Amino acid sequence: MEALLRDRLPHAPQMGLFVTPNLPSGRLDNALSDYATEVGRDEVLALYDATLSGTGGDGAVFTRDRFVFQNNDLQSTQTVHYPDLVGVEERSRWLGLGGKGVDLTVNRGRATFELTMDFSGTPKAASYVADFLDAAMVRDIDFAPASEPDTTDAAAVRAALQRLRAEQKLTADDYERLMETLGE
């Protein structure tokens, strides 16, 4: 994740983007004490400072396994683990005013919900963060088809059939027929 982050997020202070080892101490301290209170200083790989004053009190911190963000003090802090991301989309906000946002679709268990990261103060940073999150979202997906095993694991099939029979999800006749197919 660290290599992906370094590849996709530039160190660009003019956009509020800071990548380790060049994390501004004051801004990072403010982020960790304001909204990213559950993140250790040594975990932070990158910081997005969304404040116009450069204090770091709003924005996002990125770690190896998650990111934590707060758009402003009136909104709740959000923690998102990268594998929970199922959608990332950059979009314009407030037409004509140049604002940007990154819409996130997050799935946790059986709940899927939407979050938005606000980039109205530094709209150019939105495309970099969206690009990184989009890449992080699909990093663990293996698109190669699974190879067919050379042999059937008869013991695993037998155990599965016995479990299905015990749960009464398989009739006695079907169980016997399938066991015969296994050579039992």
PDB file of C-alpha atoms in Angstrom:
ATOM      1  CA  MET A   1       0.000   0.000   0.000  1.00  0.00           C
ATOM      2  CA  GLU A   2       2.876   2.334   0.764  1.00  0.00           C
ATOM      3  CA  ALA A   3       4.288   1.970  -2.767  1.00  0.00           C
ATOM      4  CA  LEU A   4       0.854   2.537  -4.283  1.00  0.00           C
ATOM      5  CA  LEU A   5       0.346   5.631  -2.170  1.00  0.00           C
ATOM      6  CA  ARG A   6       3.742   7.056  -3.111  1.00  0.00           C
ATOM      7  CA  ASP A   7       3.019   6.330  -6.764  1.00  0.00           C
ATOM      8  CA  ARG A   8      -0.442   7.943  -6.805  1.00  0.00           C
ATOM      9  CA  LEU A   9      -0.271  10.795  -4.269  1.00  0.00           C
ATOM     10  CA  PRO A  10       2.234  13.553  -4.967  1.00  0.00           C
ATOM     11  CA  HIS A  11       3.926  15.527  -2.249  1.00  0.00           C
ATOM     12  CA  ALA A  12       2.232  18.807  -3.192  1.00  0.00           C
ATOM     13  CA  PRO A  13       1.965  21.300  -0.308  1.00  0.00           C
ATOM     14  CA  GLN A  14       0.193  23.822  -2.560  1.00  0.00           C
ATOM     15  CA  MET A  15      -2.683  21.299  -2.736  1.00  0.00           C
ATOM     16  CA  GLY A  16      -2.485  20.306   0.915  1.00  0.00           C
ATOM     17  CA  LEU A  17      -0.943  16.908   0.081  1.00  0.00           C
ATOM     18  CA  PHE A  18       1.988  15.697   2.151  1.00  0.00           C
ATOM     19  CA  VAL A  19       3.698  12.325   1.824  1.00  0.00           C
ATOM     20  CA  THR A  20       6.066  10.768   4.341  1.00  0.00           C
ATOM     21  CA  PRO A  21       8.813  11.537   5.232  1.00  0.00           C
ATOM     22  CA  ASN A  22       7.813  15.162   4.571  1.00  0.00           C
ATOM     23  CA  LEU A  23       4.812  15.383   6.889  1.00  0.00           C
ATOM     24  CA  PRO A  24       4.598  18.829   8.536  1.00  0.00           C
ATOM     25  CA  SER A  25       4.737  18.185  12.258  1.00  0.00           C
ATOM     26  CA  GLY A  26       2.222  20.845  13.339  1.00  0.00           C
ATOM     27  CA  ARG A  27      -0.403  19.871  10.793  1.00  0.00           C
ATOM     28  CA  LEU A  28       0.037  16.191  11.539  1.00  0.00           C
ATOM     29  CA  ASP A  29      -0.231  16.799  15.288  1.00  0.00           C
ATOM     30  CA  ASN A  30      -3.455  18.755  14.765  1.00  0.00           C
ATOM     31  CA  ALA A  31      -4.942  16.021  12.541  1.00  0.00           C
ATOM     32  CA  LEU A  32      -4.047  13.308  15.063  1.00  0.00           C
ATOM     33  CA  SER A  33      -5.457  15.237  18.005  1.00  0.00           C
ATOM     34  CA  ASP A  34      -8.562  16.576  16.207  1.00  0.00           C
ATOM     35  CA  TYR A  35     -10.078  13.858  14.019  1.00  0.00           C
ATOM     36  CA  ALA A  36      -7.593  10.971  13.647  1.00  0.00           C
ATOM     37  CA  THR A  37      -7.278  10.248  17.348  1.00  0.00           C
ATOM     38  CA  GLU A  38      -7.129   6.455  16.822  1.00  0.00           C
ATOM     39  CA  VAL A  39      -4.158   6.674  14.441  1.00  0.00           C
ATOM     40  CA  GLY A  40      -0.586   6.481  15.687  1.00  0.00           C
ATOM     41  CA  ARG A  41       1.917   9.017  14.374  1.00  0.00           C
ATOM     42  CA  ASP A  42       4.129   6.223  13.002  1.00  0.00           C
ATOM     43  CA  GLU A  43       1.187   4.791  10.999  1.00  0.00           C
ATOM     44  CA  VAL A  44       0.657   7.907   8.852  1.00  0.00           C
ATOM     45  CA  LEU A  45       1.936   7.625   5.281  1.00  0.00           C
ATOM     46  CA  ALA A  46       0.248  10.738   3.880  1.00  0.00           C
ATOM     47  CA  LEU A  47      -1.771  13.722   5.000  1.00  0.00           C
ATOM     48  CA  TYR A  48      -4.338  15.825   3.182  1.00  0.00           C
ATOM     49  CA  ASP A  49      -4.825  19.194   4.873  1.00  0.00           C
ATOM     50  CA  ALA A  50      -8.237  20.529   3.879  1.00  0.00           C
ATOM     51  CA  THR A  51      -7.972  23.715   5.926  1.00  0.00           C
ATOM     52  CA  LEU A  52      -7.477  27.041   4.188  1.00  0.00           C
ATOM     53  CA  SER A  53      -5.350  28.235   7.123  1.00  0.00           C
ATOM     54  CA  GLY A  54      -2.970  25.270   6.929  1.00  0.00           C
ATOM     55  CA  THR A  55      -3.600  23.971  10.431  1.00  0.00           C
ATOM     56  CA  GLY A  56      -4.370  20.338   9.528  1.00  0.00           C
ATOM     57  CA  GLY A  57      -7.507  20.277  11.692  1.00  0.00           C
ATOM     58  CA  ASP A  58      -9.649  18.986   8.802  1.00  0.00           C
ATOM     59  CA  GLY A  59      -8.690  16.657   5.987  1.00  0.00           C
ATOM     60  CA  ALA A  60      -7.482  13.067   5.845  1.00  0.00           C
ATOM     61  CA  VAL A  61      -4.683  10.840   7.058  1.00  0.00           C
ATOM     62  CA  PHE A  62      -3.732   7.750   5.074  1.00  0.00           C
ATOM     63  CA  THR A  63      -2.193   4.621   6.607  1.00  0.00           C
ATOM     64  CA  ARG A  64      -1.315   1.189   5.221  1.00  0.00           C
ATOM     65  CA  ASP A  65      -4.745  -0.297   5.942  1.00  0.00           C
ATOM     66  CA  ARG A  66      -7.189   2.623   6.183  1.00  0.00           C
ATOM     67  CA  PHE A  67      -7.790   6.327   5.895  1.00  0.00           C
ATOM     68  CA  VAL A  68      -9.495   8.642   8.346  1.00  0.00           C
ATOM     69  CA  PHE A  69     -11.091  11.911   7.305  1.00  0.00           C
ATOM     70  CA  GLN A  70     -13.203  14.779   8.519  1.00  0.00           C
ATOM     71  CA  ASN A  71     -14.552  17.456   6.192  1.00  0.00           C
ATOM     72  CA  ASN A  72     -15.182  19.988   8.963  1.00  0.00           C
ATOM     73  CA  ASP A  73     -15.802  20.122  12.694  1.00  0.00           C
ATOM     74  CA  LEU A  74     -19.573  19.892  12.171  1.00  0.00           C
ATOM     75  CA  GLN A  75     -19.290  16.456  10.548  1.00  0.00           C
ATOM     76  CA  SER A  76     -18.353  13.134  12.087  1.00  0.00           C
ATOM     77  CA  THR A  77     -14.942  11.605  11.593  1.00  0.00           C
ATOM     78  CA  GLN A  78     -14.991   8.718   9.109  1.00  0.00           C
ATOM     79  CA  THR A  79     -12.637   5.734   9.112  1.00  0.00           C
ATOM     80  CA  VAL A  80     -12.593   3.584   5.974  1.00  0.00           C
ATOM     81  CA  HIS A  81     -10.512   0.445   5.485  1.00  0.00           C
ATOM     82  CA  TYR A  82      -9.359   0.134   1.876  1.00  0.00           C
ATOM     83  CA  PRO A  83     -10.962  -3.316   1.327  1.00  0.00           C
ATOM     84  CA  ASP A  84     -14.349  -1.817   2.333  1.00  0.00           C
ATOM     85  CA  LEU A  85     -14.295   0.581  -0.635  1.00  0.00           C
ATOM     86  CA  VAL A  86     -16.569  -0.542  -3.467  1.00  0.00           C
ATOM     87  CA  GLY A  87     -16.833   2.740  -5.372  1.00  0.00           C
ATOM     88  CA  VAL A  88     -14.815   5.936  -5.810  1.00  0.00           C
ATOM     89  CA  GLU A  89     -15.922   8.835  -7.994  1.00  0.00           C
ATOM     90  CA  GLU A  90     -14.567  12.344  -8.308  1.00  0.00           C
ATOM     91  CA  ARG A  91     -17.193  14.952  -9.068  1.00  0.00           C
ATOM     92  CA  SER A  92     -17.643  18.682  -9.306  1.00  0.00           C
ATOM     93  CA  ARG A  93     -19.553  20.374  -6.536  1.00  0.00           C
ATOM     94  CA  TRP A  94     -21.181  23.771  -6.479  1.00  0.00           C
ATOM     95  CA  LEU A  95     -21.216  24.315 -10.219  1.00  0.00           C
ATOM     96  CA  GLY A  96     -19.417  27.436 -11.257  1.00  0.00           C
ATOM     97  CA  LEU A  97     -17.568  27.745  -7.942  1.00  0.00           C
ATOM     98  CA  GLY A  98     -14.853  25.189  -8.740  1.00  0.00           C
ATOM     99  CA  GLY A  99     -15.480  22.877  -5.803  1.00  0.00           C
ATOM    100  CA  LYS A 100     -14.686  19.178  -5.979  1.00  0.00           C
ATOM    101  CA  GLY A 101     -15.662  16.138  -4.007  1.00  0.00           C
ATOM    102  CA  VAL A 102     -14.805  12.467  -3.949  1.00  0.00           C
ATOM    103  CA  ASP A 103     -17.827  10.241  -3.473  1.00  0.00           C
ATOM    104  CA  LEU A 104     -17.102   6.953  -1.755  1.00  0.00           C
ATOM    105  CA  THR A 105     -19.261   3.851  -1.656  1.00  0.00           C
ATOM    106  CA  VAL A 106     -18.356   1.809   1.399  1.00  0.00           C
ATOM    107  CA  ASN A 107     -19.479  -1.712   2.243  1.00  0.00           C
ATOM    108  CA  ARG A 108     -19.261  -3.042   5.786  1.00  0.00           C
ATOM    109  CA  GLY A 109     -20.843  -6.418   6.294  1.00  0.00           C
ATOM    110  CA  ARG A 110     -24.368  -6.136   4.952  1.00  0.00           C
ATOM    111  CA  ALA A 111     -24.447  -2.338   4.952  1.00  0.00           C
ATOM    112  CA  THR A 112     -23.458  -0.254   1.946  1.00  0.00           C
ATOM    113  CA  PHE A 113     -23.414   3.509   2.348  1.00  0.00           C
ATOM    114  CA  GLU A 114     -22.141   6.686   0.727  1.00  0.00           C
ATOM    115  CA  LEU A 115     -19.588   9.155   2.062  1.00  0.00           C
ATOM    116  CA  THR A 116     -18.148  12.291   0.484  1.00  0.00           C
ATOM    117  CA  MET A 117     -14.740  13.831   0.958  1.00  0.00           C
ATOM    118  CA  ASP A 118     -14.855  17.605   0.424  1.00  0.00           C
ATOM    119  CA  PHE A 119     -12.101  19.212  -1.644  1.00  0.00           C
ATOM    120  CA  SER A 120     -13.666  22.646  -2.021  1.00  0.00           C
ATOM    121  CA  GLY A 121     -10.585  24.374  -0.572  1.00  0.00           C
ATOM    122  CA  THR A 122      -8.101  22.597  -2.844  1.00  0.00           C
ATOM    123  CA  PRO A 123     -10.012  21.084  -5.761  1.00  0.00           C
ATOM    124  CA  LYS A 124      -6.864  19.944  -7.622  1.00  0.00           C
ATOM    125  CA  ALA A 125      -6.083  17.468  -4.820  1.00  0.00           C
ATOM    126  CA  ALA A 126      -9.370  15.613  -5.435  1.00  0.00           C
ATOM    127  CA  SER A 127      -8.204  13.860  -8.599  1.00  0.00           C
ATOM    128  CA  TYR A 128      -5.042  12.543  -6.907  1.00  0.00           C
ATOM    129  CA  VAL A 129      -6.877  11.259  -3.856  1.00  0.00           C
ATOM    130  CA  ALA A 130      -9.624   9.716  -6.022  1.00  0.00           C
ATOM    131  CA  ASP A 131      -7.003   8.021  -8.207  1.00  0.00           C
ATOM    132  CA  PHE A 132      -5.200   6.596  -5.184  1.00  0.00           C
ATOM    133  CA  LEU A 133      -8.415   5.363  -3.520  1.00  0.00           C
ATOM    134  CA  ASP A 134      -9.628   3.818  -6.767  1.00  0.00           C
ATOM    135  CA  ALA A 135      -6.353   1.915  -7.112  1.00  0.00           C
ATOM    136  CA  ALA A 136      -6.396   0.929  -3.422  1.00  0.00           C
ATOM    137  CA  MET A 137      -9.953  -0.351  -3.823  1.00  0.00           C
ATOM    138  CA  VAL A 138      -8.974  -2.927  -6.452  1.00  0.00           C
ATOM    139  CA  ARG A 139      -5.445  -3.785  -5.297  1.00  0.00           C
ATOM    140  CA  ASP A 140      -6.408  -7.108  -3.679  1.00  0.00           C
ATOM    141  CA  ILE A 141      -8.647  -8.328  -6.478  1.00  0.00           C
ATOM    142  CA  ASP A 142      -7.121 -11.202  -8.428  1.00  0.00           C
ATOM    143  CA  PHE A 143      -8.513 -11.173 -11.943  1.00  0.00           C
ATOM    144  CA  ALA A 144      -6.734 -14.377 -13.006  1.00  0.00           C
ATOM    145  CA  PRO A 145      -9.092 -17.335 -13.224  1.00  0.00           C
ATOM    146  CA  ALA A 146      -8.535 -20.019 -10.623  1.00  0.00           C
ATOM    147  CA  SER A 147      -6.761 -23.047 -12.005  1.00  0.00           C
ATOM    148  CA  GLU A 148      -8.573 -26.364 -12.049  1.00  0.00           C
ATOM    149  CA  PRO A 149      -7.163 -28.787  -9.456  1.00  0.00           C
ATOM    150  CA  ASP A 150      -5.405 -31.904 -10.782  1.00  0.00           C
ATOM    151  CA  THR A 151      -7.361 -34.185  -8.456  1.00  0.00           C
ATOM    152  CA  THR A 152     -10.517 -33.979  -6.394  1.00  0.00           C
ATOM    153  CA  ASP A 153     -10.011 -33.694  -2.646  1.00  0.00           C
ATOM    154  CA  ALA A 154     -12.146 -36.720  -1.795  1.00  0.00           C
ATOM    155  CA  ALA A 155     -11.808 -36.198   1.957  1.00  0.00           C
ATOM    156  CA  ALA A 156     -13.141 -32.639   1.674  1.00  0.00           C
ATOM    157  CA  VAL A 157     -16.039 -33.779  -0.517  1.00  0.00           C
ATOM    158  CA  ARG A 158     -16.819 -36.641   1.868  1.00  0.00           C
ATOM    159  CA  ALA A 159     -16.824 -34.256   4.866  1.00  0.00           C
ATOM    160  CA  ALA A 160     -19.085 -31.820   3.022  1.00  0.00           C
ATOM    161  CA  LEU A 161     -21.516 -34.589   2.090  1.00  0.00           C
ATOM    162  CA  GLN A 162     -21.580 -35.859   5.666  1.00  0.00           C
ATOM    163  CA  ARG A 163     -22.284 -32.343   6.930  1.00  0.00           C
ATOM    164  CA  LEU A 164     -25.102 -31.869   4.395  1.00  0.00           C
ATOM    165  CA  ARG A 165     -26.594 -35.216   5.385  1.00  0.00           C
ATOM    166  CA  ALA A 166     -26.384 -34.358   9.104  1.00  0.00           C
ATOM    167  CA  GLU A 167     -28.102 -31.023   8.415  1.00  0.00           C
ATOM    168  CA  GLN A 168     -30.797 -32.935   6.499  1.00  0.00           C
ATOM    169  CA  LYS A 169     -30.079 -31.013   3.337  1.00  0.00           C
ATOM    170  CA  LEU A 170     -29.285 -34.190   1.416  1.00  0.00           C
ATOM    171  CA  THR A 171     -31.514 -37.279   1.178  1.00  0.00           C
ATOM    172  CA  ALA A 172     -30.171 -40.675   2.194  1.00  0.00           C
ATOM    173  CA  ASP A 173     -30.454 -41.961  -1.393  1.00  0.00           C
ATOM    174  CA  ASP A 174     -28.574 -38.986  -2.839  1.00  0.00           C
ATOM    175  CA  TYR A 175     -25.931 -39.275  -0.122  1.00  0.00           C
ATOM    176  CA  GLU A 176     -25.353 -42.960  -0.955  1.00  0.00           C
ATOM    177  CA  ARG A 177     -25.216 -42.248  -4.700  1.00  0.00           C
ATOM    178  CA  LEU A 178     -22.675 -39.462  -4.257  1.00  0.00           C
ATOM    179  CA  MET A 179     -20.547 -41.538  -1.891  1.00  0.00           C
ATOM    180  CA  GLU A 180     -20.511 -44.334  -4.501  1.00  0.00           C
ATOM    181  CA  THR A 181     -19.256 -41.816  -7.058  1.00  0.00           C
ATOM    182  CA  LEU A 182     -16.369 -41.058  -4.694  1.00  0.00           C
ATOM    183  CA  GLY A 183     -15.615 -44.797  -4.549  1.00  0.00           C
ATOM    184  CA  GLU A 184     -16.941 -45.303  -1.047  1.00  0.00           C
TER     185      GLU A 184
END
